[in-house]
mmCIF file of C-alpha atoms (C1' of nucleotides) in Angstrom:
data_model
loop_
_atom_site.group_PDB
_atom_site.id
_atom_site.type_symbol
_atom_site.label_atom_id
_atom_site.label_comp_id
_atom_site.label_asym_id
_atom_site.label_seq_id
_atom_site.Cartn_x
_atom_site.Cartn_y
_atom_site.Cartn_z
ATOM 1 C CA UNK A 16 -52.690 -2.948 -115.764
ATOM 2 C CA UNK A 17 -49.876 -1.973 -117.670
ATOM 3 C CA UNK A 18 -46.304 -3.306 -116.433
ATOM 4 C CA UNK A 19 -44.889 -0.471 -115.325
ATOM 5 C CA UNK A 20 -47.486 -0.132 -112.853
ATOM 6 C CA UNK A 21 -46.650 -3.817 -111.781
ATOM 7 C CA UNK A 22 -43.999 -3.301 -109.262
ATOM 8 C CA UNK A 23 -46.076 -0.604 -107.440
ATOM 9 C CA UNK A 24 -49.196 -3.546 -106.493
ATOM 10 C CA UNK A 25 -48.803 -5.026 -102.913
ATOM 11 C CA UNK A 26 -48.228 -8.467 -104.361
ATOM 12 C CA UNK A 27 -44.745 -9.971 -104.279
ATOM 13 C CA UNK A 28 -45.449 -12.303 -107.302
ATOM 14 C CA UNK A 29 -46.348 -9.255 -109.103
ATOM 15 C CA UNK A 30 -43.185 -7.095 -107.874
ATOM 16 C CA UNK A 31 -40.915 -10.174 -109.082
ATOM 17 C CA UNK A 32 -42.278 -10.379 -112.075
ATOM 18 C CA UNK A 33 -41.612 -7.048 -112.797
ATOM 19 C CA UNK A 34 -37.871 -7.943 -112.762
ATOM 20 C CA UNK A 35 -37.752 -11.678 -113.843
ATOM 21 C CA UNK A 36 -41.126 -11.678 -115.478
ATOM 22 C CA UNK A 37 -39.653 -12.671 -118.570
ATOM 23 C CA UNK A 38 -38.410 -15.555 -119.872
ATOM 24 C CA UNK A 39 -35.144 -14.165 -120.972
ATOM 25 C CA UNK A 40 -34.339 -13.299 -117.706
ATOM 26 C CA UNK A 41 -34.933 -16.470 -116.359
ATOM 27 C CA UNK A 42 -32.464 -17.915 -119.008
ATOM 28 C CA UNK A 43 -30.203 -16.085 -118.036
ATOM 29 C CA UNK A 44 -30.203 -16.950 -114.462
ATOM 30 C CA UNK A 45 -30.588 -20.278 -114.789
ATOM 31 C CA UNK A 46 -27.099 -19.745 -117.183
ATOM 32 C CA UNK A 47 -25.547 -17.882 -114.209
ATOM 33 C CA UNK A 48 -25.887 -20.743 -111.678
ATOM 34 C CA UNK A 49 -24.502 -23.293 -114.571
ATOM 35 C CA UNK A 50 -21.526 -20.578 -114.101
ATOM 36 C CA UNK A 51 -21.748 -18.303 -117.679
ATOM 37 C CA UNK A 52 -20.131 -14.653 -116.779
ATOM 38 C CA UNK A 53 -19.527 -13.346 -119.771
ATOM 39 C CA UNK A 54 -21.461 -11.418 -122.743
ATOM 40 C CA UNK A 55 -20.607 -13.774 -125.682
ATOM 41 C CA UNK A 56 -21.134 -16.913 -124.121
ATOM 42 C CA UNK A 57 -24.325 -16.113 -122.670
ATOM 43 C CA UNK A 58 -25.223 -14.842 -126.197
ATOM 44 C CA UNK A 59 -24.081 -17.721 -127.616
ATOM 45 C CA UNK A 60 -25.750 -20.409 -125.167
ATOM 46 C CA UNK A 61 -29.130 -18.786 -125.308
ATOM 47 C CA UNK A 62 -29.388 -17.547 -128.740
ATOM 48 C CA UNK A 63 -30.533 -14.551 -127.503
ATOM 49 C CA UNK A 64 -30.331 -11.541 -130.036
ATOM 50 C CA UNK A 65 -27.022 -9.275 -128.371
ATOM 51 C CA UNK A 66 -29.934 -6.425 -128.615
ATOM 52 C CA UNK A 67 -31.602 -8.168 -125.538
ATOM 53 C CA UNK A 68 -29.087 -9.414 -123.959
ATOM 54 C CA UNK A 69 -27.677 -5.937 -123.273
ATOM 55 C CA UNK A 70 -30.729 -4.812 -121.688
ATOM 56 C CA UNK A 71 -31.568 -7.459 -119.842
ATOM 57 C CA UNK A 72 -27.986 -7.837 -118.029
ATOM 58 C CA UNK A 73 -27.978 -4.299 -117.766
ATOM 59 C CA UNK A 74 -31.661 -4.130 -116.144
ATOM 60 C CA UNK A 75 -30.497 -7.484 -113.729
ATOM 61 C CA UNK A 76 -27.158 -5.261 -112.288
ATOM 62 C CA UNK A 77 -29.389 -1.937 -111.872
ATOM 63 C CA UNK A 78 -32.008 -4.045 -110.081
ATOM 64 C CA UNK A 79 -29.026 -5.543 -108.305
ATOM 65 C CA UNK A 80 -29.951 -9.457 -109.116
ATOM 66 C CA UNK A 81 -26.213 -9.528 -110.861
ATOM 67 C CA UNK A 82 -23.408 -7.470 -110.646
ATOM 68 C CA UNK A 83 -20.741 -6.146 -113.275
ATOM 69 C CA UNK A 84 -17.307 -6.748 -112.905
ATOM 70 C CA UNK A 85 -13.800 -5.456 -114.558
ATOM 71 C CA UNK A 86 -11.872 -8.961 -114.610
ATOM 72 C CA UNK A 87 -9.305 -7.189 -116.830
ATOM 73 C CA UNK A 88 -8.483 -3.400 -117.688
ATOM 74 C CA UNK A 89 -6.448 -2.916 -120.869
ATOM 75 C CA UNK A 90 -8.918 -3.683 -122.817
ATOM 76 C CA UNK A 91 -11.402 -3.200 -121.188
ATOM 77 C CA UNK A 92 -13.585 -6.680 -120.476
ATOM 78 C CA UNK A 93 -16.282 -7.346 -117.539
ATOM 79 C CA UNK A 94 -18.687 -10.438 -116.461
ATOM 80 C CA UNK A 95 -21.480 -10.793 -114.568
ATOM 81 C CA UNK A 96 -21.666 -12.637 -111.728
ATOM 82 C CA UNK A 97 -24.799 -13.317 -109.225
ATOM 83 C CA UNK A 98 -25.263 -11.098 -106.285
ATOM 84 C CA UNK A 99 -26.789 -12.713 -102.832
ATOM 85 C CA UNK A 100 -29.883 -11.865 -104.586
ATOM 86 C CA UNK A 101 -29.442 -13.605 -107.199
ATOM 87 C CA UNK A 102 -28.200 -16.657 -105.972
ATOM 88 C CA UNK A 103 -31.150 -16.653 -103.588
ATOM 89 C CA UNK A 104 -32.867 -16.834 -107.196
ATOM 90 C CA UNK A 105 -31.837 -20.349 -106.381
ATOM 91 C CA UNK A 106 -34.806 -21.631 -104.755
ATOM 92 C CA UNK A 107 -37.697 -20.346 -107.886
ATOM 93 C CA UNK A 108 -35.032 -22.154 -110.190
ATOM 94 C CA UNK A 109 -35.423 -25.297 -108.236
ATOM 95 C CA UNK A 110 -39.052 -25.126 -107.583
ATOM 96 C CA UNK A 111 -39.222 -24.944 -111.694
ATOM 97 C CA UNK A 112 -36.976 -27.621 -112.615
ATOM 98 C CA UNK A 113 -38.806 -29.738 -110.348
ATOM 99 C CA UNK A 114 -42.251 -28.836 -111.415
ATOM 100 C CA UNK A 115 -40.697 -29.299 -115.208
ATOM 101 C CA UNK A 116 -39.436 -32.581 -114.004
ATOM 102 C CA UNK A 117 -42.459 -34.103 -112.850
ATOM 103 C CA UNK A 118 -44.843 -32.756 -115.300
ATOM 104 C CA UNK A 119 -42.847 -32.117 -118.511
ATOM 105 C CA UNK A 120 -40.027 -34.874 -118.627
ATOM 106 C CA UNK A 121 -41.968 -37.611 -120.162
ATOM 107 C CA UNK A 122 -41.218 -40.909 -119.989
ATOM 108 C CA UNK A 123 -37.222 -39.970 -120.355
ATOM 109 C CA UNK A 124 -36.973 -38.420 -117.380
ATOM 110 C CA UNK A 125 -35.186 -35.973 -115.793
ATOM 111 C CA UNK A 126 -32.631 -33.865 -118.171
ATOM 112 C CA UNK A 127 -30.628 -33.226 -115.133
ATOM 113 C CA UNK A 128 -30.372 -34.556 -111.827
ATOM 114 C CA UNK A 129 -28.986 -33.010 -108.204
ATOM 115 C CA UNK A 130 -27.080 -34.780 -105.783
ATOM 116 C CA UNK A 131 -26.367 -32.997 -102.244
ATOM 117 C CA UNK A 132 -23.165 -32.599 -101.748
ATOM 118 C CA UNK A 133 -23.662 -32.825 -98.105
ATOM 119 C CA UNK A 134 -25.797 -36.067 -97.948
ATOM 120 C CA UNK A 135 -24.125 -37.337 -101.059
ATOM 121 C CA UNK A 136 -27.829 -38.533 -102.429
ATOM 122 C CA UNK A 137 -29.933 -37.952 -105.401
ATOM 123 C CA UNK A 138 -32.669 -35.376 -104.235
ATOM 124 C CA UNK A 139 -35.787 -33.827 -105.073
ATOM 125 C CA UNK A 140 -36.153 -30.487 -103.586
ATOM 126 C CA UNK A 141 -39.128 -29.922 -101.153
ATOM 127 C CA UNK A 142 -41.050 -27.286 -99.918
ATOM 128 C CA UNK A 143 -41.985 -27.364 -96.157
ATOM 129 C CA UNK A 144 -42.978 -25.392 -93.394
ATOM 130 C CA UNK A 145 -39.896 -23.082 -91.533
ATOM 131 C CA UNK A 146 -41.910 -23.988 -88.020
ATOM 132 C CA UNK A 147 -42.846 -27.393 -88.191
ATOM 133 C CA UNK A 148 -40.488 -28.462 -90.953
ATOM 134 C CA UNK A 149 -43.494 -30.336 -92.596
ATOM 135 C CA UNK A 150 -43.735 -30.381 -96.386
ATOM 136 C CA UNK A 151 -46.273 -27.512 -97.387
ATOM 137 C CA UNK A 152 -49.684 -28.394 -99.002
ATOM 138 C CA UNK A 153 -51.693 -25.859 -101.343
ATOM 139 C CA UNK A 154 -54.799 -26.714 -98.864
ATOM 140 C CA UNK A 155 -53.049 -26.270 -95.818
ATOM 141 C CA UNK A 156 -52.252 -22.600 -96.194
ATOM 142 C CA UNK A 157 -53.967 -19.854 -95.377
ATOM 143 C CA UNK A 158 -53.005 -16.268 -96.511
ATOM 144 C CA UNK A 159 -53.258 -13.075 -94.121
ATOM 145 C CA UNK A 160 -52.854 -9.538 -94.581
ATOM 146 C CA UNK A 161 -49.561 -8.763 -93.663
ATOM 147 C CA UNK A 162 -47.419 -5.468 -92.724
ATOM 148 C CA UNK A 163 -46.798 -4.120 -96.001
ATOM 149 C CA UNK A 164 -50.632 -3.906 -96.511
ATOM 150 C CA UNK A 165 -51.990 -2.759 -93.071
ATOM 151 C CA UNK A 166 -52.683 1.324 -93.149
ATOM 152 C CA UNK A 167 -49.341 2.265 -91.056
ATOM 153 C CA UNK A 168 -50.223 4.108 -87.779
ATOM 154 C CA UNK A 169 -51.028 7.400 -87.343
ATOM 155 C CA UNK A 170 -47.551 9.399 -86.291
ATOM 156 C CA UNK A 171 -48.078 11.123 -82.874
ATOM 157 C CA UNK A 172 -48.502 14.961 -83.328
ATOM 158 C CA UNK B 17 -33.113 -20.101 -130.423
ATOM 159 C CA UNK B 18 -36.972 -19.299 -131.121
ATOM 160 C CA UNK B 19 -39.849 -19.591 -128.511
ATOM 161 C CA UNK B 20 -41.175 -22.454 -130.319
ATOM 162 C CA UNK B 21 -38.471 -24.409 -130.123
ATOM 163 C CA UNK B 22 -37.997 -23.965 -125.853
ATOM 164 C CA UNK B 23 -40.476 -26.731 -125.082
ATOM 165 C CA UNK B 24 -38.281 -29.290 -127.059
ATOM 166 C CA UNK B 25 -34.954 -28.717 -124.761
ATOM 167 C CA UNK B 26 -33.392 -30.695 -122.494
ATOM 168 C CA UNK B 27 -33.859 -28.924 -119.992
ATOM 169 C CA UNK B 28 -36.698 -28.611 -117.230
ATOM 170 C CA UNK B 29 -36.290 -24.532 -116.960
ATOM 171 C CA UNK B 30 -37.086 -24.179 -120.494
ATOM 172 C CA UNK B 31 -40.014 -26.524 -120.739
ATOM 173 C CA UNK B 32 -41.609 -25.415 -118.264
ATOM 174 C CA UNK B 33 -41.242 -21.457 -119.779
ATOM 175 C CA UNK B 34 -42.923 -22.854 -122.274
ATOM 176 C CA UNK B 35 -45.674 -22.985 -120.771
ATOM 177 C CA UNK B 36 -45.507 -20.859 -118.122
ATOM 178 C CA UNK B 37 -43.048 -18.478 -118.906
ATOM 179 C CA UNK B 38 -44.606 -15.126 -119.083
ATOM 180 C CA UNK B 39 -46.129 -13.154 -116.820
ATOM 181 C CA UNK B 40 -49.906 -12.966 -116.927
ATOM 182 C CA UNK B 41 -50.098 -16.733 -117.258
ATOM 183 C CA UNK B 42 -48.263 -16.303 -113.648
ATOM 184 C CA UNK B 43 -50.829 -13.872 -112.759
ATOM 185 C CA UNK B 44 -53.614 -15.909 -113.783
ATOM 186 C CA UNK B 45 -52.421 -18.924 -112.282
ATOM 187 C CA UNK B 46 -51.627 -16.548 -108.576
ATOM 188 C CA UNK B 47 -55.222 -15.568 -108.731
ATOM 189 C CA UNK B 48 -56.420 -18.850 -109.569
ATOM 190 C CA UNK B 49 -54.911 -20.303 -106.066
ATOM 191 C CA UNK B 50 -57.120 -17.275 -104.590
ATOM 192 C CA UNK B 51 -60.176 -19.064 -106.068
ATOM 193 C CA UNK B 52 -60.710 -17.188 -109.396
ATOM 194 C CA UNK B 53 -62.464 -19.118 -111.471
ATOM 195 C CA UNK B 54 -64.823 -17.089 -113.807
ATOM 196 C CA UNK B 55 -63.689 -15.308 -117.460
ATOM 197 C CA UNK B 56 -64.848 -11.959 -116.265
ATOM 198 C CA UNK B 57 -63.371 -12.527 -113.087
ATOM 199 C CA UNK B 58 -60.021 -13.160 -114.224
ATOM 200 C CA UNK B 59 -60.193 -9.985 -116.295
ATOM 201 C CA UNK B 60 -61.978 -7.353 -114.024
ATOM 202 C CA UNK B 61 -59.060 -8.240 -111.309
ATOM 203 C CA UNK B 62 -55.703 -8.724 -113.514
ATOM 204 C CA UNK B 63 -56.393 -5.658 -115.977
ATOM 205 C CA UNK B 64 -55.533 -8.122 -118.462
ATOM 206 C CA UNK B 65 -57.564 -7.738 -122.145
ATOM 207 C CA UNK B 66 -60.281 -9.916 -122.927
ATOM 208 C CA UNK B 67 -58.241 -11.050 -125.926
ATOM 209 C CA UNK B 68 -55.321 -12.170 -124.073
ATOM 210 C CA UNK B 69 -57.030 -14.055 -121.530
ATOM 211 C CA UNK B 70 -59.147 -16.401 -123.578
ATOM 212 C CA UNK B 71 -55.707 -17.083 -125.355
ATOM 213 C CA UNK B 72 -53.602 -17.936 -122.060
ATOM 214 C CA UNK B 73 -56.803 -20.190 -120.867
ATOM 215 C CA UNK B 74 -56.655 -21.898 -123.783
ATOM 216 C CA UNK B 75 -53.322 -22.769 -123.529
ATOM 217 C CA UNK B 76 -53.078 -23.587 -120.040
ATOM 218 C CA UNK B 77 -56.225 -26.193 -120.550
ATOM 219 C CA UNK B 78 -54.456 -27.526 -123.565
ATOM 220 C CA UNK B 79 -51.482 -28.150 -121.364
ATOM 221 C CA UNK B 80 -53.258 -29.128 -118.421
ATOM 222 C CA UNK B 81 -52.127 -27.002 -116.117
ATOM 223 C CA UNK B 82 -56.019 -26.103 -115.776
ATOM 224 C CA UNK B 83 -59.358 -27.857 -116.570
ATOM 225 C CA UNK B 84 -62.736 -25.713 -117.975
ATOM 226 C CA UNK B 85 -65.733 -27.004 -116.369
ATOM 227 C CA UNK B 86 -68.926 -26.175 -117.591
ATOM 228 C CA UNK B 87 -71.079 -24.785 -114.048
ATOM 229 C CA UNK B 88 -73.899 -24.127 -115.698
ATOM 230 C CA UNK B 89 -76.100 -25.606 -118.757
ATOM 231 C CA UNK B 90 -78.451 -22.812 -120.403
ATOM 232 C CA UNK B 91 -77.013 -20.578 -121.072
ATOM 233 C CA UNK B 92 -73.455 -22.471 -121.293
ATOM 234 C CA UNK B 93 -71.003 -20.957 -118.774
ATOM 235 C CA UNK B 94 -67.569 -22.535 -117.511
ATOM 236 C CA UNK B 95 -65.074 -22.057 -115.037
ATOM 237 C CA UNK B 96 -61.425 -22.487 -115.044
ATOM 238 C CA UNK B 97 -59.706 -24.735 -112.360
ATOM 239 C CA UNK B 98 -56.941 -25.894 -111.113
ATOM 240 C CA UNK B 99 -55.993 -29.397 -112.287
ATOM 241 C CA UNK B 100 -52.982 -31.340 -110.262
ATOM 242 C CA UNK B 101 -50.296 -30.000 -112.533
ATOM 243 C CA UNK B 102 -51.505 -26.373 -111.921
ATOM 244 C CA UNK B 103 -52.119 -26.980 -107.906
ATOM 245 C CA UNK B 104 -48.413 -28.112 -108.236
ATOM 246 C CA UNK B 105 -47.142 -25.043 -109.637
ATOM 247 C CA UNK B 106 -47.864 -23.722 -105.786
ATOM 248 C CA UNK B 107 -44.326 -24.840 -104.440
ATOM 249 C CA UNK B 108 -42.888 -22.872 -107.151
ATOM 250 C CA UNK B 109 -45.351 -19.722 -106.043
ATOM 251 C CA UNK B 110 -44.830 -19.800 -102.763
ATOM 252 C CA UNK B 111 -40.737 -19.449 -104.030
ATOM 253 C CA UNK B 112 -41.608 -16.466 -106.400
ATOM 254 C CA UNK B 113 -43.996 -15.005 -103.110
ATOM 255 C CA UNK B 114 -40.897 -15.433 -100.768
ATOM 256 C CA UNK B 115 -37.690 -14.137 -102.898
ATOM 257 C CA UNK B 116 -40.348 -10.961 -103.493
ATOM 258 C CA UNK B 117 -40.967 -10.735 -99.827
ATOM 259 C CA UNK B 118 -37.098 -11.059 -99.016
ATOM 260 C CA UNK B 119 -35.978 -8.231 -101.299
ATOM 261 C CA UNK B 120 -38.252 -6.183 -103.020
ATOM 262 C CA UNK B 121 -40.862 -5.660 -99.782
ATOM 263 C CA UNK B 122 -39.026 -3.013 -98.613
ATOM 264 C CA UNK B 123 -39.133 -1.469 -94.929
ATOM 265 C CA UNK B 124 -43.140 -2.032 -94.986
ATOM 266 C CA UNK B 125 -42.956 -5.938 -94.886
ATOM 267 C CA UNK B 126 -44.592 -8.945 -97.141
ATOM 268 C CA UNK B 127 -48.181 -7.751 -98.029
ATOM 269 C CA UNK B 128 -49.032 -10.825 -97.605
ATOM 270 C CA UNK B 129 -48.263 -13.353 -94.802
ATOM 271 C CA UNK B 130 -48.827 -17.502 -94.780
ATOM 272 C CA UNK B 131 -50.410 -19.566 -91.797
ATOM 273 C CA UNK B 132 -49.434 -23.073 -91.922
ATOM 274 C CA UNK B 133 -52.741 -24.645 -90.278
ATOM 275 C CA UNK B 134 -51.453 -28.216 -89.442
ATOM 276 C CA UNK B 135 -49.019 -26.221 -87.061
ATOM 277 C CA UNK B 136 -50.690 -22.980 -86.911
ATOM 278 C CA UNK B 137 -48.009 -20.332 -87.519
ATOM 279 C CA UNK B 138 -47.309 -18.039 -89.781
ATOM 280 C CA UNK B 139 -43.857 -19.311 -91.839
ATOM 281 C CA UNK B 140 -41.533 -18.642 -94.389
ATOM 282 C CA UNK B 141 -41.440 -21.538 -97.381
ATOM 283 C CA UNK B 142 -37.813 -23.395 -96.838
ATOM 284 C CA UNK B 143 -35.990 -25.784 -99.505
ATOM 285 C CA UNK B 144 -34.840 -28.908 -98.641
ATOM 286 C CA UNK B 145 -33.232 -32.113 -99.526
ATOM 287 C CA UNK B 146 -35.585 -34.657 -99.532
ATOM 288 C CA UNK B 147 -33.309 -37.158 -98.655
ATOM 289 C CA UNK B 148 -31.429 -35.481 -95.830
ATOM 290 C CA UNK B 149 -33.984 -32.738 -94.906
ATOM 291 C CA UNK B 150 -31.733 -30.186 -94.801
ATOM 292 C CA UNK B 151 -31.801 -26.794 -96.299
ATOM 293 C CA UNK B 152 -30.489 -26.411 -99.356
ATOM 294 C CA UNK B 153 -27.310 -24.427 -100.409
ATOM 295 C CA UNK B 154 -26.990 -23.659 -104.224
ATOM 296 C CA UNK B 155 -23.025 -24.014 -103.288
ATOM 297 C CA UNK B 156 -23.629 -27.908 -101.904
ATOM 298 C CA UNK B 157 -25.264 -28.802 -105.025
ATOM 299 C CA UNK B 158 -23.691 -30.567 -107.837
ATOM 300 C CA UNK B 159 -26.106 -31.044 -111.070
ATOM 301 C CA UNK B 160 -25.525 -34.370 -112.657
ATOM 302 C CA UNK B 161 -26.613 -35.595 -116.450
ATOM 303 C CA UNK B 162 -30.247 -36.818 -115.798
ATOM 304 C CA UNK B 163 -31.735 -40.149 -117.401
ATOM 305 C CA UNK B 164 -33.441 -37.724 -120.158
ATOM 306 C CA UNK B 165 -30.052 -36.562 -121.435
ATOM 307 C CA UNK B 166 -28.388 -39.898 -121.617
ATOM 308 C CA UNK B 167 -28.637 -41.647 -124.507
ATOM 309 C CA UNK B 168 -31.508 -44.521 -124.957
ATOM 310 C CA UNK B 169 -29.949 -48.089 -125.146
ATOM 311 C CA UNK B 170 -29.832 -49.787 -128.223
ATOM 312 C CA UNK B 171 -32.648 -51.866 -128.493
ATOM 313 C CA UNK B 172 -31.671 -55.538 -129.329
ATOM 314 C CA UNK B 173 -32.258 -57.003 -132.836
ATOM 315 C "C1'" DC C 18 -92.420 -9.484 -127.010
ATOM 316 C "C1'" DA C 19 -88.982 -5.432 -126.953
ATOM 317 C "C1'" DG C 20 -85.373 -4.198 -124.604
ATOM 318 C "C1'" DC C 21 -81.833 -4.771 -120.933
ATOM 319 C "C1'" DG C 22 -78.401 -7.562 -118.481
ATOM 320 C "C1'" DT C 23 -74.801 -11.184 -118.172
ATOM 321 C "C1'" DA C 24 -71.022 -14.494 -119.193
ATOM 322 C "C1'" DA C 25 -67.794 -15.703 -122.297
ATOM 323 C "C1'" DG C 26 -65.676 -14.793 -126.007
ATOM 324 C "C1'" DT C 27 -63.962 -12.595 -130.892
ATOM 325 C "C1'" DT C 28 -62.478 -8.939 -134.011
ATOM 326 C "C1'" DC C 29 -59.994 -4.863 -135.218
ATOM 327 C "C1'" DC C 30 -56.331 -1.440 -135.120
ATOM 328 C "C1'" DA C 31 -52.433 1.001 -133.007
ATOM 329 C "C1'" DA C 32 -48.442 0.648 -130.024
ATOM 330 C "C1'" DA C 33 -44.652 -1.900 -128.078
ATOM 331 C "C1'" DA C 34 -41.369 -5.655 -127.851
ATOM 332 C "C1'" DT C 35 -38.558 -9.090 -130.246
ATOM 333 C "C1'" DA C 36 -35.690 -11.404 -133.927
ATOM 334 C "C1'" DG C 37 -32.041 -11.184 -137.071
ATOM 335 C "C1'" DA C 38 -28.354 -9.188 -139.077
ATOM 336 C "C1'" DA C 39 -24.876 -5.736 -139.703
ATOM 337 C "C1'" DC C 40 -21.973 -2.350 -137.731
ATOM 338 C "C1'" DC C 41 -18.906 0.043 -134.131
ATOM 339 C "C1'" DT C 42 -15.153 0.549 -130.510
ATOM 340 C "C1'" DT C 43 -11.017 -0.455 -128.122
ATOM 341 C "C1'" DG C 44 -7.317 -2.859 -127.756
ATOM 342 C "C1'" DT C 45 -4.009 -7.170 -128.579
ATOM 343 C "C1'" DC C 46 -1.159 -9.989 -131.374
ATOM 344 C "C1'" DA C 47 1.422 -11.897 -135.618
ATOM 345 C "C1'" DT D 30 -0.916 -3.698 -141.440
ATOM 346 C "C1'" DG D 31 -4.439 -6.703 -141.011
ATOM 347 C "C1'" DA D 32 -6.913 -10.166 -138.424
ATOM 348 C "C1'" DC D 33 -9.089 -11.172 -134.089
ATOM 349 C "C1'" DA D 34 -11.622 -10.553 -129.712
ATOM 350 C "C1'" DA D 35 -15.073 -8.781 -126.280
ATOM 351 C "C1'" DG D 36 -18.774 -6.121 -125.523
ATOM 352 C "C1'" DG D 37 -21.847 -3.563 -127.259
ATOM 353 C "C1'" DT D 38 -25.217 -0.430 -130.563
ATOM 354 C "C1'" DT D 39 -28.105 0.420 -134.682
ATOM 355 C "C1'" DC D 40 -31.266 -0.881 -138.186
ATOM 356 C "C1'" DT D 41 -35.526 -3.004 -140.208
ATOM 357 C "C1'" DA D 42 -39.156 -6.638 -140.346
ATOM 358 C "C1'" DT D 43 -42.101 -9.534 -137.664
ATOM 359 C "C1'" DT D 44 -44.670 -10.787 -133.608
ATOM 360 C "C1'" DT D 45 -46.988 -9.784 -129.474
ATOM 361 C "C1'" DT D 46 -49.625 -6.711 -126.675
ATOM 362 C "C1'" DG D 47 -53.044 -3.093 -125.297
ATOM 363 C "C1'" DG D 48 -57.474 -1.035 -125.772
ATOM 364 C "C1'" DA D 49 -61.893 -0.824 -127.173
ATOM 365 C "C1'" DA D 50 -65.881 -2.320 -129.630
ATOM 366 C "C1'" DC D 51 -68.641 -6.121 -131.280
ATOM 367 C "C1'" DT D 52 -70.961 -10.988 -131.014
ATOM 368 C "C1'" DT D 53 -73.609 -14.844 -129.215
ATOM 369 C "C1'" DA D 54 -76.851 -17.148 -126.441
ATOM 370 C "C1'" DC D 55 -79.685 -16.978 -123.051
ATOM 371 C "C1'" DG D 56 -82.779 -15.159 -119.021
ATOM 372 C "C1'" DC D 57 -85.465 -11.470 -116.857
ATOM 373 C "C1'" DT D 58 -88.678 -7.556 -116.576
ATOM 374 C "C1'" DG D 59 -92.489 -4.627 -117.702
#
DNA sequence: CAGCGTAAGTTCCAAAATAGAACCTTGTCA
DNA sequence: TGACAAGGTTCTATTTTGGAACTTACGCTG
């Protein structure tokens, strides 16, 4: 398999991979929600060669995960800010940080921690179930073939 | 900043790139939670080259994300399984699976669809607070400087 | 017991992606 | 007039991948 071919499977892991499959990408996301808009100080906060910086923002705003924006005109200057796609990003990042938390942070702990604005508490995020609102186990799940992989009916005539 | 460097940053994104962070290890890993388990198996379903694969294996049974059983004695044949860590990595799956069915799925629909069993419906994966059980907003959420990133108490004498 | 099949790799070379650094463009400001 | 800034682009060297063939250790079959 060959990546271009990756975004054409029936597999949603493999069609977002094909845009954030990369750990560039990811990066740079996870700069975007810590509020970075702009070229330099992405470049600057990541490292990242300007080479690949270009083509990734420029790949995330065709793909429509970010969008670029004038913020002045004379010169010409532009940032790039998170669409509703992207922020709905949101929810891999947090799954990751707190896999990375739990099995990566050592006896340190956490680099960063989250508090809920609307609870005010310290949180963990967790994964449950959007009918019974019970936390989600591995063995608990089964997978079915769903619409976008049953033969579509036959059109009448 | 260089790849080898990622795993020693503060930060739980990075880290767990490091180990995770591109995309056939994903691949491997989504296959693995469909009961893969064999070398050839692996490779006759992902595409990926022999070479490859024995090298992301490797890795992910160094980090423990997986564990290589032998199944057999004479001749010598293993299988590659899931440890805790890598059953883990599921919450952060089932993110990747439902951001890909949200916007890339197009008019057909998810390819695949999830049956809770406890509850027996199909659902969507939601984020919540563990503390307040609500769902989470990235907008309501205020990161804070985690116990890893402060600095370590000077020890006495 | 010669030859075929199987699982799990390894080796080799060509093609593609990345890192690192320098350069370019458009405009402002002192 | 020259320095500075933002946002890129171009260049070459290194690293990583893709693709295919080869290896090893055994068991089976005729």
């Amino acid at each position: 398999m060959k990546w271009r071919e990756l975004d054409g499977t029936a597999c949603s892991v493999a069609r977002s991979l094909a845009i954030v499959g990369d750990r560039w990408t990811i990066l740079i996301l996870r700069n975007a929600f810590l509020r970075t808009r702009r070229f330099d100080d992405f470049q600057a906060e990541l490292g990242i060669t300007r080479h690949l910086l270009a083509g990734r923002l420029a790949k995330l705003v065709k793909l429509g995960v970010m969008s670029k924006v004038a913020y002045q005109e004379r010169p010409p200057r532009y940032e790039y800010r998170l669409t509703e796609m992207g922020r709905d990003w949101y929810s891999v990042q947090l799954a990751l940080v707190a896999w990375g938390d739990k099995w990566l942070a050592g006896e340190a702990g956490a680099p960063l921690e989250f508090v809920h604005q609307k609870c005010g508490h310290k949180f963990q995020p967790v994964t449950v179930c959007s009918e019974c609102r019970e936390p989600l186990d591995v063995r608990e799940i089964s997978p079915i073939i769903g619409p976008g992989l049953r033969p579509p009916k036959r059109l009448p005539g």
